[in-house]
PDB file of C-alpha atoms and ligand atoms in Angstrom:
ATOM      1  CA  MET A   1     -23.602 -22.388 -19.813  1.00 85.00           C
ATOM      2  CA  LYS A   2     -20.362 -23.776 -18.481  1.00 92.00           C
ATOM      3  CA  ALA A   3     -17.737 -21.445 -17.095  1.00 94.00           C
ATOM      4  CA  ILE A   4     -14.465 -21.334 -19.024  1.00 97.00           C
ATOM      5  CA  ASN A   5     -12.580 -20.800 -15.813  1.00 98.00           C
ATOM      6  CA  LYS A   6     -13.333 -20.526 -12.115  1.00 98.00           C
ATOM      7  CA  MET A   7     -11.508 -19.843  -8.894  1.00 98.00           C
ATOM      8  CA  LYS A   8     -12.031 -19.659  -5.159  1.00 98.00           C
ATOM      9  CA  ILE A   9      -9.974 -18.030  -2.435  1.00 98.00           C
ATOM     10  CA  THR A  10     -10.499 -17.746   1.287  1.00 98.00           C
ATOM     11  CA  PHE A  11      -8.586 -15.345   3.501  1.00 98.00           C
ATOM     12  CA  PRO A  12      -8.857 -13.815   6.998  1.00 98.00           C
ATOM     13  CA  SER A  13     -10.650 -10.467   7.396  1.00 98.00           C
ATOM     14  CA  ARG A  14      -7.528  -8.363   7.886  1.00 98.00           C
ATOM     15  CA  SER A  15      -7.528  -4.969   6.231  1.00 98.00           C
ATOM     16  CA  SER A  16      -4.183  -5.722   4.561  1.00 98.00           C
ATOM     17  CA  ASN A  17      -6.045  -8.336   2.515  1.00 98.00           C
ATOM     18  CA  GLU A  18      -8.122  -5.671   0.725  1.00 98.00           C
ATOM     19  CA  SER A  19      -5.295  -5.125  -1.759  1.00 98.00           C
ATOM     20  CA  LEU A  20      -4.735  -8.875  -2.009  1.00 98.00           C
ATOM     21  CA  ALA A  21      -8.365  -9.367  -3.056  1.00 98.00           C
ATOM     22  CA  ARG A  22      -8.060  -6.651  -5.715  1.00 98.00           C
ATOM     23  CA  SER A  23      -4.869  -8.152  -7.114  1.00 98.00           C
ATOM     24  CA  VAL A  24      -6.267 -11.678  -7.261  1.00 98.00           C
ATOM     25  CA  ILE A  25      -9.518 -10.699  -8.987  1.00 98.00           C
ATOM     26  CA  ALA A  26      -7.635  -8.502 -11.473  1.00 98.00           C
ATOM     27  CA  ALA A  27      -5.236 -11.321 -12.354  1.00 98.00           C
ATOM     28  CA  PHE A  28      -8.150 -13.712 -12.841  1.00 98.00           C
ATOM     29  CA  VAL A  29     -10.347 -11.420 -14.966  1.00 98.00           C
ATOM     30  CA  THR A  30      -7.367 -10.380 -17.102  1.00 97.00           C
ATOM     31  CA  GLN A  31      -7.811 -13.731 -18.881  1.00 96.00           C
ATOM     32  CA  LEU A  32     -10.789 -12.159 -20.697  1.00 96.00           C
ATOM     33  CA  ASP A  33      -8.585  -9.257 -21.845  1.00 96.00           C
ATOM     34  CA  PRO A  34     -10.797  -6.500 -20.397  1.00 97.00           C
ATOM     35  CA  ALA A  35     -10.353  -2.794 -21.091  1.00 97.00           C
ATOM     36  CA  VAL A  36      -8.446  -0.843 -18.457  1.00 97.00           C
ATOM     37  CA  ASP A  37     -11.633   0.828 -17.219  1.00 97.00           C
ATOM     38  CA  GLU A  38     -13.541  -2.449 -16.991  1.00 98.00           C
ATOM     39  CA  LEU A  39     -10.775  -3.915 -14.873  1.00 98.00           C
ATOM     40  CA  ILE A  40     -10.711  -0.914 -12.526  1.00 98.00           C
ATOM     41  CA  ASP A  41     -14.510  -1.147 -12.191  1.00 98.00           C
ATOM     42  CA  ILE A  42     -14.197  -4.769 -11.063  1.00 98.00           C
ATOM     43  CA  ARG A  43     -11.258  -4.093  -8.751  1.00 98.00           C
ATOM     44  CA  THR A  44     -13.175  -1.247  -7.122  1.00 98.00           C
ATOM     45  CA  ALA A  45     -16.428  -3.183  -6.687  1.00 98.00           C
ATOM     46  CA  VAL A  46     -14.604  -6.160  -5.145  1.00 98.00           C
ATOM     47  CA  SER A  47     -12.654  -3.823  -2.882  1.00 98.00           C
ATOM     48  CA  GLU A  48     -15.971  -2.428  -1.582  1.00 98.00           C
ATOM     49  CA  ALA A  49     -17.480  -5.835  -0.888  1.00 98.00           C
ATOM     50  CA  VAL A  50     -14.362  -7.164   0.845  1.00 98.00           C
ATOM     51  CA  THR A  51     -13.968  -3.985   2.918  1.00 98.00           C
ATOM     52  CA  ASN A  52     -17.569  -4.351   4.072  1.00 98.00           C
ATOM     53  CA  CYS A  53     -16.847  -7.876   5.326  1.00 98.00           C
ATOM     54  CA  ILE A  54     -13.803  -6.600   7.226  1.00 98.00           C
ATOM     55  CA  ILE A  55     -15.483  -3.554   8.779  1.00 98.00           C
ATOM     56  CA  HIS A  56     -19.110  -4.590   9.193  1.00 98.00           C
ATOM     57  CA  ALA A  57     -19.427  -8.382   9.077  1.00 98.00           C
ATOM     58  CA  TYR A  58     -16.665  -9.002  11.610  1.00 98.00           C
ATOM     59  CA  PRO A  59     -16.530  -5.761  13.614  1.00 96.00           C
ATOM     60  CA  ASP A  60     -14.466  -7.119  16.482  1.00 95.00           C
ATOM     61  CA  LYS A  61     -12.956 -10.364  15.332  1.00 97.00           C
ATOM     62  CA  ILE A  62     -11.125 -11.889  12.425  1.00 98.00           C
ATOM     63  CA  GLY A  63     -13.372 -14.107  10.319  1.00 98.00           C
ATOM     64  CA  GLU A  64     -13.191 -15.786   6.942  1.00 98.00           C
ATOM     65  CA  ILE A  65     -13.941 -14.106   3.645  1.00 98.00           C
ATOM     66  CA  THR A  66     -14.433 -16.207   0.523  1.00 98.00           C
ATOM     67  CA  ILE A  67     -14.372 -14.996  -3.053  1.00 98.00           C
ATOM     68  CA  THR A  68     -15.469 -17.234  -5.897  1.00 98.00           C
ATOM     69  CA  ALA A  69     -15.334 -16.073  -9.487  1.00 98.00           C
ATOM     70  CA  ARG A  70     -16.378 -17.507 -12.828  1.00 98.00           C
ATOM     71  CA  LEU A  71     -15.612 -16.434 -16.352  1.00 98.00           C
ATOM     72  CA  TYR A  72     -17.827 -17.250 -19.343  1.00 97.00           C
ATOM     73  CA  SER A  73     -16.958 -17.220 -23.038  1.00 95.00           C
ATOM     74  CA  THR A  74     -19.560 -14.506 -23.596  1.00 96.00           C
ATOM     75  CA  GLY A  75     -17.481 -12.106 -21.492  1.00 97.00           C
ATOM     76  CA  ARG A  76     -19.697 -12.530 -18.454  1.00 98.00           C
ATOM     77  CA  VAL A  77     -17.928 -12.427 -15.106  1.00 98.00           C
ATOM     78  CA  VAL A  78     -19.676 -13.550 -11.916  1.00 98.00           C
ATOM     79  CA  ILE A  79     -18.020 -12.817  -8.565  1.00 98.00           C
ATOM     80  CA  LYS A  80     -19.359 -13.820  -5.149  1.00 98.00           C
ATOM     81  CA  ILE A  81     -17.967 -12.332  -1.959  1.00 98.00           C
ATOM     82  CA  SER A  82     -19.200 -14.074   1.168  1.00 98.00           C
ATOM     83  CA  ASP A  83     -18.733 -13.848   4.900  1.00 98.00           C
ATOM     84  CA  LYS A  84     -20.105 -15.687   7.916  1.00 98.00           C
ATOM     85  CA  GLY A  85     -20.413 -12.521   9.954  1.00 98.00           C
ATOM     86  CA  CYS A  86     -23.212 -10.599  11.629  1.00 98.00           C
ATOM     87  CA  GLY A  87     -25.450 -10.258   8.563  1.00 98.00           C
ATOM     88  CA  ILE A  88     -27.674  -7.339   7.548  1.00 98.00           C
ATOM     89  CA  ASP A  89     -31.181  -7.076   8.995  1.00 96.00           C
ATOM     90  CA  ASP A  90     -32.551  -4.719   6.318  1.00 97.00           C
ATOM     91  CA  VAL A  91     -30.677  -5.171   3.034  1.00 98.00           C
ATOM     92  CA  GLU A  92     -32.799  -2.684   1.114  1.00 98.00           C
ATOM     93  CA  LYS A  93     -32.041   0.053   3.610  1.00 98.00           C
ATOM     94  CA  ALA A  94     -28.340  -0.866   3.759  1.00 98.00           C
ATOM     95  CA  MET A  95     -28.133  -0.444  -0.017  1.00 98.00           C
ATOM     96  CA  GLU A  96     -29.512   3.096   0.007  1.00 97.00           C
ATOM     97  CA  PRO A  97     -26.889   5.665  -1.020  1.00 95.00           C
ATOM     98  CA  LEU A  98     -25.204   7.338   1.978  1.00 94.00           C
ATOM     99  CA  TYR A  99     -26.702   4.893   4.481  1.00 96.00           C
ATOM    100  CA  THR A 100     -24.041   3.755   6.920  1.00 97.00           C
ATOM    101  CA  THR A 101     -23.714   2.249  10.357  1.00 97.00           C
ATOM    102  CA  GLY A 102     -19.970   2.843  10.184  1.00 94.00           C
ATOM    103  CA  GLY A 103     -19.677   6.267  11.768  1.00 90.00           C
ATOM    104  CA  GLU A 104     -17.731   9.379  10.796  1.00 88.00           C
ATOM    105  CA  GLU A 105     -15.109   7.958   8.461  1.00 91.00           C
ATOM    106  CA  ARG A 106     -17.562   5.999   6.286  1.00 96.00           C
ATOM    107  CA  SER A 107     -19.562   7.596   3.535  1.00 95.00           C
ATOM    108  CA  GLY A 108     -22.194   4.903   2.962  1.00 97.00           C
ATOM    109  CA  LEU A 109     -21.269   4.622  -0.694  1.00 97.00           C
ATOM    110  CA  GLY A 110     -19.935   1.075  -0.951  1.00 98.00           C
ATOM    111  CA  PHE A 111     -23.118  -0.450  -2.392  1.00 98.00           C
ATOM    112  CA  SER A 112     -23.576   2.563  -4.701  1.00 97.00           C
ATOM    113  CA  VAL A 113     -20.077   1.977  -6.076  1.00 98.00           C
ATOM    114  CA  MET A 114     -20.775  -1.751  -6.564  1.00 98.00           C
ATOM    115  CA  GLN A 115     -24.044  -0.909  -8.292  1.00 98.00           C
ATOM    116  CA  SER A 116     -22.699   1.696 -10.670  1.00 97.00           C
ATOM    117  CA  PHE A 117     -19.424  -0.092 -11.482  1.00 98.00           C
ATOM    118  CA  THR A 118     -20.971  -3.470 -12.359  1.00 98.00           C
ATOM    119  CA  ASP A 119     -23.923  -4.676 -14.434  1.00 98.00           C
ATOM    120  CA  LYS A 120     -25.708  -6.551 -11.675  1.00 98.00           C
ATOM    121  CA  LEU A 121     -25.569  -6.578  -7.884  1.00 98.00           C
ATOM    122  CA  ARG A 122     -27.370  -9.051  -5.635  1.00 98.00           C
ATOM    123  CA  VAL A 123     -27.169  -9.128  -1.851  1.00 98.00           C
ATOM    124  CA  VAL A 124     -28.436 -12.019   0.241  1.00 98.00           C
ATOM    125  CA  SER A 125     -28.009 -11.798   3.983  1.00 98.00           C
ATOM    126  CA  ARG A 126     -29.181 -13.503   7.149  1.00 98.00           C
ATOM    127  CA  GLU A 127     -28.747 -11.951  10.542  1.00 97.00           C
ATOM    128  CA  GLY A 128     -26.179 -13.831  12.547  1.00 96.00           C
ATOM    129  CA  LYS A 129     -25.342 -16.089   9.586  1.00 97.00           C
ATOM    130  CA  GLY A 130     -23.583 -13.893   7.077  1.00 98.00           C
ATOM    131  CA  THR A 131     -23.830 -12.138   3.756  1.00 98.00           C
ATOM    132  CA  VAL A 132     -23.283 -13.060   0.110  1.00 98.00           C
ATOM    133  CA  VAL A 133     -22.730 -10.279  -2.410  1.00 98.00           C
ATOM    134  CA  THR A 134     -22.892 -11.311  -6.070  1.00 98.00           C
ATOM    135  CA  LEU A 135     -21.439  -8.999  -8.692  1.00 98.00           C
ATOM    136  CA  GLU A 136     -21.836  -9.504 -12.430  1.00 98.00           C
ATOM    137  CA  LYS A 137     -20.057  -7.661 -15.185  1.00 98.00           C
ATOM    138  CA  TYR A 138     -19.950  -8.086 -18.937  1.00 98.00           C
ATOM    139  CA  ILE A 139     -16.519  -7.605 -20.462  1.00 97.00           C
ATOM    140  CA  THR A 140     -16.540  -6.385 -24.060  1.00 95.00           C
ATOM    141  CA  LEU A 141     -14.706  -9.089 -25.955  1.00 90.00           C
ATOM    142  CA  LYS A 142     -12.052  -7.985 -28.391  1.00 82.00           C
ATOM    143  CA  GLN A 143     -12.380 -10.287 -31.434  1.00 66.00           C
ATOM    144  CA  ARG A 144     -13.056 -13.801 -30.239  1.00 54.00           C
ATOM    145  CA  GLN A 145     -10.037 -14.664 -28.230  1.00 52.00           C
ATOM    146  CA  ALA A 146     -11.844 -15.600 -25.028  1.00 49.00           C
ATOM    147  CA  LYS A 147     -12.328 -19.205 -26.212  1.00 51.00           C
ATOM    148  CA  GLN A 148     -11.459 -22.132 -24.065  1.00 50.00           C
ATOM    149  CA  SER A 149      -7.787 -22.935 -24.268  1.00 48.00           C
TER     150      SER A 149
ATOM    151  CA  MET B   1       3.504   5.489  -0.302  1.00 67.00           C
ATOM    152  CA  GLY B   2       0.520   6.950   1.554  1.00 93.00           C
ATOM    153  CA  VAL B   3       0.873  10.631   2.183  1.00 97.00           C
ATOM    154  CA  ASN B   4       3.497  13.328   2.160  1.00 97.00           C
ATOM    155  CA  ILE B   5       2.648  16.512   3.978  1.00 97.00           C
ATOM    156  CA  GLU B   6       4.166  19.892   3.258  1.00 95.00           C
ATOM    157  CA  SER B   7       3.553  22.999   5.246  1.00 91.00           C
ATOM    158  CA  SER B   8       3.512  26.298   3.387  1.00 87.00           C
ATOM    159  CA  PRO B   9       2.546  29.824   4.464  1.00 87.00           C
ATOM    160  CA  ASP B  10      -0.602  29.108   2.503  1.00 85.00           C
ATOM    161  CA  GLY B  11      -1.567  26.081   4.489  1.00 94.00           C
ATOM    162  CA  LEU B  12      -1.014  22.340   4.304  1.00 96.00           C
ATOM    163  CA  ILE B  13      -0.486  20.326   1.167  1.00 97.00           C
ATOM    164  CA  ALA B  14      -1.167  16.608   1.556  1.00 98.00           C
ATOM    165  CA  ARG B  15       0.178  14.684  -1.421  1.00 98.00           C
ATOM    166  CA  LEU B  16      -1.491  11.295  -1.482  1.00 98.00           C
ATOM    167  CA  SER B  17      -0.030   8.386  -3.371  1.00 98.00           C
ATOM    168  CA  GLY B  18      -0.619   4.748  -4.200  1.00 98.00           C
ATOM    169  CA  GLU B  19      -3.845   2.905  -3.470  1.00 98.00           C
ATOM    170  CA  ILE B  20      -6.391   4.467  -1.114  1.00 98.00           C
ATOM    171  CA  ASP B  21      -8.572   1.888   0.569  1.00 98.00           C
ATOM    172  CA  HIS B  22      -9.820   1.291   4.122  1.00 98.00           C
ATOM    173  CA  HIS B  23      -6.432  -0.183   5.067  1.00 98.00           C
ATOM    174  CA  SER B  24      -4.247   2.668   3.821  1.00 98.00           C
ATOM    175  CA  ALA B  25      -6.746   5.434   4.648  1.00 97.00           C
ATOM    176  CA  ARG B  26      -6.268   4.946   8.377  1.00 96.00           C
ATOM    177  CA  GLN B  27      -2.600   5.919   8.335  1.00 96.00           C
ATOM    178  CA  ILE B  28      -3.175   8.741   5.879  1.00 98.00           C
ATOM    179  CA  ARG B  29      -5.967  10.113   8.076  1.00 98.00           C
ATOM    180  CA  GLU B  30      -3.853   9.955  11.245  1.00 97.00           C
ATOM    181  CA  LYS B  31      -0.941  11.784   9.611  1.00 97.00           C
ATOM    182  CA  ILE B  32      -3.078  14.545   8.114  1.00 98.00           C
ATOM    183  CA  ASP B  33      -5.134  15.049  11.269  1.00 97.00           C
ATOM    184  CA  ALA B  34      -2.026  15.264  13.435  1.00 97.00           C
ATOM    185  CA  GLU B  35      -0.680  18.030  11.157  1.00 96.00           C
ATOM    186  CA  ILE B  36      -4.013  19.863  11.170  1.00 96.00           C
ATOM    187  CA  GLU B  37      -4.192  19.762  14.956  1.00 94.00           C
ATOM    188  CA  LYS B  38      -0.610  20.974  15.187  1.00 94.00           C
ATOM    189  CA  THR B  39      -0.628  23.828  12.677  1.00 93.00           C
ATOM    190  CA  ARG B  40      -4.335  24.757  12.443  1.00 94.00           C
ATOM    191  CA  PRO B  41      -3.938  25.758   8.761  1.00 96.00           C
ATOM    192  CA  LYS B  42      -6.314  28.093   6.951  1.00 95.00           C
ATOM    193  CA  LYS B  43      -6.272  25.761   4.029  1.00 96.00           C
ATOM    194  CA  LEU B  44      -5.771  22.076   3.335  1.00 97.00           C
ATOM    195  CA  LEU B  45      -4.936  21.047  -0.199  1.00 96.00           C
ATOM    196  CA  MET B  46      -5.342  17.334  -0.914  1.00 97.00           C
ATOM    197  CA  ASP B  47      -3.366  16.360  -4.004  1.00 97.00           C
ATOM    198  CA  PHE B  48      -4.608  13.166  -5.707  1.00 97.00           C
ATOM    199  CA  GLU B  49      -2.241  13.288  -8.670  1.00 97.00           C
ATOM    200  CA  GLN B  50      -0.217  10.236  -7.570  1.00 97.00           C
ATOM    201  CA  VAL B  51      -3.241   8.166  -6.511  1.00 98.00           C
ATOM    202  CA  LEU B  52      -3.451   4.921  -8.466  1.00 97.00           C
ATOM    203  CA  PHE B  53      -6.642   3.526  -6.945  1.00 98.00           C
ATOM    204  CA  MET B  54      -9.397   4.753  -4.692  1.00 98.00           C
ATOM    205  CA  ASP B  55     -12.641   3.281  -3.405  1.00 98.00           C
ATOM    206  CA  SER B  56     -15.334   4.721  -1.111  1.00 97.00           C
ATOM    207  CA  SER B  57     -12.867   4.789   1.782  1.00 98.00           C
ATOM    208  CA  GLY B  58     -11.259   7.708  -0.055  1.00 97.00           C
ATOM    209  CA  VAL B  59     -14.561   9.571   0.000  1.00 96.00           C
ATOM    210  CA  GLY B  60     -14.736   9.041   3.765  1.00 96.00           C
ATOM    211  CA  LEU B  61     -11.174  10.362   4.001  1.00 97.00           C
ATOM    212  CA  ILE B  62     -12.086  13.492   2.031  1.00 96.00           C
ATOM    213  CA  MET B  63     -15.321  14.185   3.911  1.00 95.00           C
ATOM    214  CA  GLY B  64     -13.716  13.606   7.293  1.00 96.00           C
ATOM    215  CA  ARG B  65     -10.948  16.133   6.533  1.00 97.00           C
ATOM    216  CA  TYR B  66     -13.486  18.558   5.098  1.00 95.00           C
ATOM    217  CA  LYS B  67     -15.446  18.470   8.342  1.00 94.00           C
ATOM    218  CA  LEU B  68     -12.332  18.808  10.477  1.00 95.00           C
ATOM    219  CA  MET B  69     -11.199  21.863   8.491  1.00 96.00           C
ATOM    220  CA  GLN B  70     -14.661  23.356   8.916  1.00 94.00           C
ATOM    221  CA  ILE B  71     -14.448  22.952  12.670  1.00 94.00           C
ATOM    222  CA  TYR B  72     -11.247  25.014  12.636  1.00 92.00           C
ATOM    223  CA  GLY B  73     -12.727  27.557  10.243  1.00 93.00           C
ATOM    224  CA  GLY B  74     -10.443  26.534   7.374  1.00 94.00           C
ATOM    225  CA  LYS B  75     -10.981  25.436   3.792  1.00 94.00           C
ATOM    226  CA  MET B  76     -10.243  22.211   1.988  1.00 94.00           C
ATOM    227  CA  LYS B  77      -9.598  21.729  -1.722  1.00 94.00           C
ATOM    228  CA  ILE B  78      -8.819  18.778  -3.938  1.00 95.00           C
ATOM    229  CA  ILE B  79      -6.362  18.921  -6.812  1.00 95.00           C
ATOM    230  CA  GLY B  80      -5.058  16.438  -9.351  1.00 95.00           C
ATOM    231  CA  ALA B  81      -8.013  14.045  -9.201  1.00 95.00           C
ATOM    232  CA  SER B  82      -8.114  11.694 -12.196  1.00 95.00           C
ATOM    233  CA  GLU B  83     -11.341  10.834 -14.006  1.00 94.00           C
ATOM    234  CA  ARG B  84     -11.397   7.538 -12.096  1.00 95.00           C
ATOM    235  CA  VAL B  85     -11.055   9.234  -8.723  1.00 95.00           C
ATOM    236  CA  LYS B  86     -13.744  11.746  -9.695  1.00 94.00           C
ATOM    237  CA  LYS B  87     -16.059   8.900 -10.746  1.00 94.00           C
ATOM    238  CA  VAL B  88     -16.034   7.589  -7.172  1.00 96.00           C
ATOM    239  CA  ILE B  89     -16.311  11.007  -5.533  1.00 93.00           C
ATOM    240  CA  SER B  90     -19.203  12.036  -7.798  1.00 91.00           C
ATOM    241  CA  LEU B  91     -21.352   9.247  -6.305  1.00 92.00           C
ATOM    242  CA  ALA B  92     -21.300  11.214  -3.059  1.00 91.00           C
ATOM    243  CA  GLY B  93     -22.795  14.225  -4.836  1.00 86.00           C
ATOM    244  CA  ILE B  94     -20.390  16.565  -3.088  1.00 82.00           C
ATOM    245  CA  GLU B  95     -19.542  18.774  -6.076  1.00 77.00           C
ATOM    246  CA  ARG B  96     -21.742  21.457  -4.538  1.00 76.00           C
ATOM    247  CA  LEU B  97     -19.266  21.789  -1.673  1.00 81.00           C
ATOM    248  CA  GLY B  98     -16.937  23.420  -4.188  1.00 79.00           C
ATOM    249  CA  ILE B  99     -13.926  21.407  -3.131  1.00 84.00           C
ATOM    250  CA  PHE B 100     -12.592  20.664  -6.602  1.00 78.00           C
ATOM    251  CA  CYS B 101      -9.779  22.764  -7.935  1.00 73.00           C
ATOM    252  CA  GLU B 102      -8.877  22.172 -11.564  1.00 63.00           C
ATOM    253  CA  ASN B 103      -5.486  23.866 -11.582  1.00 51.00           C
ATOM    254  CA  THR B 104      -2.748  21.654 -10.239  1.00 47.00           C
ATOM    255  CA  GLY B 105      -0.643  24.433  -8.802  1.00 44.00           C
ATOM    256  CA  VAL B 106      -1.083  25.737  -5.308  1.00 45.00           C
ATOM    257  CA  SER B 107      -3.764  28.364  -5.701  1.00 41.00           C
ATOM    258  CA  ARG B 108      -3.446  31.488  -3.667  1.00 35.00           C
TER     259      ARG B 108
HETATM  260  N1  ATP C   1     -20.901  -7.837   4.738  1.00 62.31           N
HETATM  261  C1  ATP C   1     -21.659  -7.071   5.555  1.00 62.31           C
HETATM  262  N2  ATP C   1     -22.026  -7.537   6.772  1.00 62.31           N
HETATM  263  C2  ATP C   1     -22.773  -6.796   7.625  1.00 62.31           C
HETATM  264  N3  ATP C   1     -23.230  -5.544   7.323  1.00 62.31           N
HETATM  265  C3  ATP C   1     -22.909  -5.031   6.116  1.00 62.31           C
HETATM  266  C4  ATP C   1     -22.110  -5.753   5.173  1.00 62.31           C
HETATM  267  N4  ATP C   1     -21.961  -4.979   4.073  1.00 62.31           N
HETATM  268  C5  ATP C   1     -22.636  -3.844   4.308  1.00 62.31           C
HETATM  269  N5  ATP C   1     -23.202  -3.843   5.540  1.00 62.31           N
HETATM  270  C6  ATP C   1     -24.062  -2.766   6.111  1.00 62.31           C
HETATM  271  O1  ATP C   1     -24.524  -1.943   5.035  1.00 62.31           O
HETATM  272  C7  ATP C   1     -24.154  -0.584   5.261  1.00 62.31           C
HETATM  273  C8  ATP C   1     -23.888   0.118   3.938  1.00 62.31           C
HETATM  274  O2  ATP C   1     -22.732  -0.421   3.298  1.00 62.31           O
HETATM  275  P1  ATP C   1     -21.920   0.494   2.279  1.00 62.31           P
HETATM  276  O3  ATP C   1     -20.720  -0.266   1.816  1.00 62.31           O
HETATM  277  O4  ATP C   1     -22.842   1.014   1.240  1.00 62.31           O
HETATM  278  O5  ATP C   1     -21.472   1.748   3.170  1.00 62.31           O
HETATM  279  P2  ATP C   1     -20.368   1.786   4.335  1.00 62.31           P
HETATM  280  O6  ATP C   1     -19.519   0.579   4.288  1.00 62.31           O
HETATM  281  O7  ATP C   1     -21.071   2.074   5.609  1.00 62.31           O
HETATM  282  O8  ATP C   1     -19.489   3.069   3.910  1.00 62.31           O
HETATM  283  P3  ATP C   1     -18.384   3.114   2.758  1.00 62.31           P
HETATM  284  O9  ATP C   1     -18.489   1.845   1.955  1.00 62.31           O
HETATM  285  O10 ATP C   1     -18.716   4.319   1.929  1.00 62.31           O
HETATM  286  O11 ATP C   1     -17.091   3.228   3.456  1.00 62.31           O
HETATM  287  C9  ATP C   1     -22.988  -0.637   6.208  1.00 62.31           C
HETATM  288  O12 ATP C   1     -22.827   0.541   6.947  1.00 62.31           O
HETATM  289  C10 ATP C   1     -23.353  -1.840   7.077  1.00 62.31           C
HETATM  290  O13 ATP C   1     -24.276  -1.480   8.073  1.00 62.31           O
HETATM  291 MG1   MG C   2     -18.649  -0.091   2.532  1.00 62.31          MG
END
């Protein structure tokens, strides 16, 4: 199926861009007229993925983070957050609740949040090459206004 | 924006506001910790009433302050958490720590 709209943004891994990423994804998904809670779920999940790129993928340098997003007329939203950072050697372990390599101030809950706030989470990573996190969420369509316009 | 800290005979009240993420949590943490080190309160009350957004960085902020208060033999409580904030915190399974306070006033 063809996407009814798509977008792509790339920005440096500065922590001030966490709120930028949330604002951009919210503005984009708003086109599907999501419920308030659905929008917060997406904002939160994207915030987690972007924060992980900033903290973990590029621990001591500024690198590029790219977000691509697609909207479908069925209400499906697909968001990819990618970095070219250090990668994750054991993705399964990294996704376990409370697992963290981030020290005292991290709770190891980012992937748990992404998992419980979206309908599908996929993580592909290669050590030294980077990580791609794909989030999918189905927005409940109100009437049938999400047609192509 | 961020955090406003009040000192009362009862302890410290940290009123958080705005969006809590990894970026904003750093400053909030530094301000609260500086006050804790300075006044060594018996109690720290973290008020989430004015918080508009929070991700897992907020859970790290809560747990970090909880541990710090424990080191000094004090208590930490959370008030004013919205359903959304609680949804994130509940993933940590920390309800058993008994840090939630339902009443919004400063409990004695
Ligand atoms: N983009 C990434 N690049 C490299 N490592 C990552 C990336 N994302 C996650 N990780 C690894 O996976 C672990 C778990 O991530 P998760 O987001 O669940 O927890 P956290 O970031 O450590 O803590 P929290 O999100 O609660 O602040 C991280 O500690 C890190 O080791
Ligand atoms: Mg994380």
